[in-house]
Amino acid sequence: MSRQQGPLDLDELAGGVAVVTGAGNNGIGWGIALKAVELGMRVALIDLHQHLVDDAVSRLRERFPGAECVAIEADVTEPESLARSLEIIDATWGRPEIGAVFANAGVIFNRTVLKSSLDEWRTTLGVNVIGVVNTIHAFVPRLREQARQSIICNTASVGGLVRGDGGGAAYQASKHAVVALTESLSFELAANAPQVRVHVLCPCIVQTALGATSRANRSVRDGTARADQLVAQDFGPEGLAMRPERHAQQVFDQIAAGKAYVITDNVRPYVDHDFPFDALAIIKERVENLLDQQIDNADALRGDAARPSAILKGPMFQEMGRRAATDAKS
Ligand SMILES: NC(=O)c1ccc[n+]([C@@H]2O[C@H](COP(=O)([O-])OP(=O)(O)OC[C@H]3O[C@@H](n4cnc5c(N)ncnc54)[C@H](O)[C@@H]3O)[C@@H](O)[C@H]2O)c1
């Protein structure tokens, strides 16, 4: 077996720049930025609105006062915007070495194939797929030029590894595309740039405001809200989901372990409960269906679930259902 990456000593990342798109909120990108600072990296936080990335940097510096960060406003759907981001990074730190790129910006509009509007399809594929491609085009040539080991990590989702069902159809299609394009990139770099470690991040459930930020950014685009009125969305009260910070710990633990598919399940020590998402079991169902050349829709026909799903059905969602039923009774 020829792997793109074996185990990595995370100390090797110190001093390099971590570029993180979609880092302006309190979500996965912000958690990764925080962890990168903790690892001694300089961090370029990229998101749609300057005041939000500025605030994100301030929140990082509350935790790590000496953090070397730059806040960059850029739209990942626009290649020029990302090319400009690299120029800003070079101007800030004098053509520094880039240690890691996290192509993480994303949107979700949680609707079925038939109910998703064409605009939702286009926006979802535009940000989640073309945004990742643009980020790769902007930064991977630099990673290839460098002799040092570096990371390109594209955020897909566990939704990119399991079958589609009644949930976010456009979202899942986009995340399958991110998995496939990351596999292509890995193949492409295997022979001529083995120092670039290629990962696809497939989170299970992280406590973020992804749906709310997606709607808010769409309102700004449509002119029904003002960008300067947006504030970073909070991730709400502690539930069964992972906190972004603890999620980021799992991301770097799996990168250190050399996992190409960084599948971050809701498991200890990253959560304080024993109700996992159970990603590998649900992925296995898809693989078995594929090998059998069949789709098993039994979950769609179950009458006992409020929201039948072939994906959101493991111990974590069973427990959520139990808690909701208990709350409804009391
Ligand atoms: N939260 C989860 O449970 C979960 C699970 C699997 C995958 N993901 C993925 O994780 C990534 C981060 O999402 P999150 O959950 O942290 O939510 P989030 O809302 O905190 O992060 C998404 C960020 O992307 C930014 N963004 C959107 N469009 C952009 C554009 N065109 N250019 C630049 N930035 C843009 C948003 O402003 C936002 O800050 C997404 O790709 C999402 O699909 C999240």
Coordinates of C-alpha atoms in Angstrom, one line a residue, residues 6 22 95 166 184 204 213 237 271 275 305 319:
G6 CA 1.9 8.4 7.5
G22 CA -14.9 29.8 6.8
R95 CA 6.4 35.0 1.8
G166 CA -34.5 13.0 2.8
S184 CA -8.3 12.9 -7.2
C204 CA -20.3 14.0 12.2
T213 CA -24.9 31.6 8.7
P237 CA -26.3 25.3 24.9
V271 CA -17.6 14.5 23.9
F275 CA -24.0 8.1 22.2
A305 CA -39.7 8.2 13.6
E319 CA -30.8 9.5 22.5

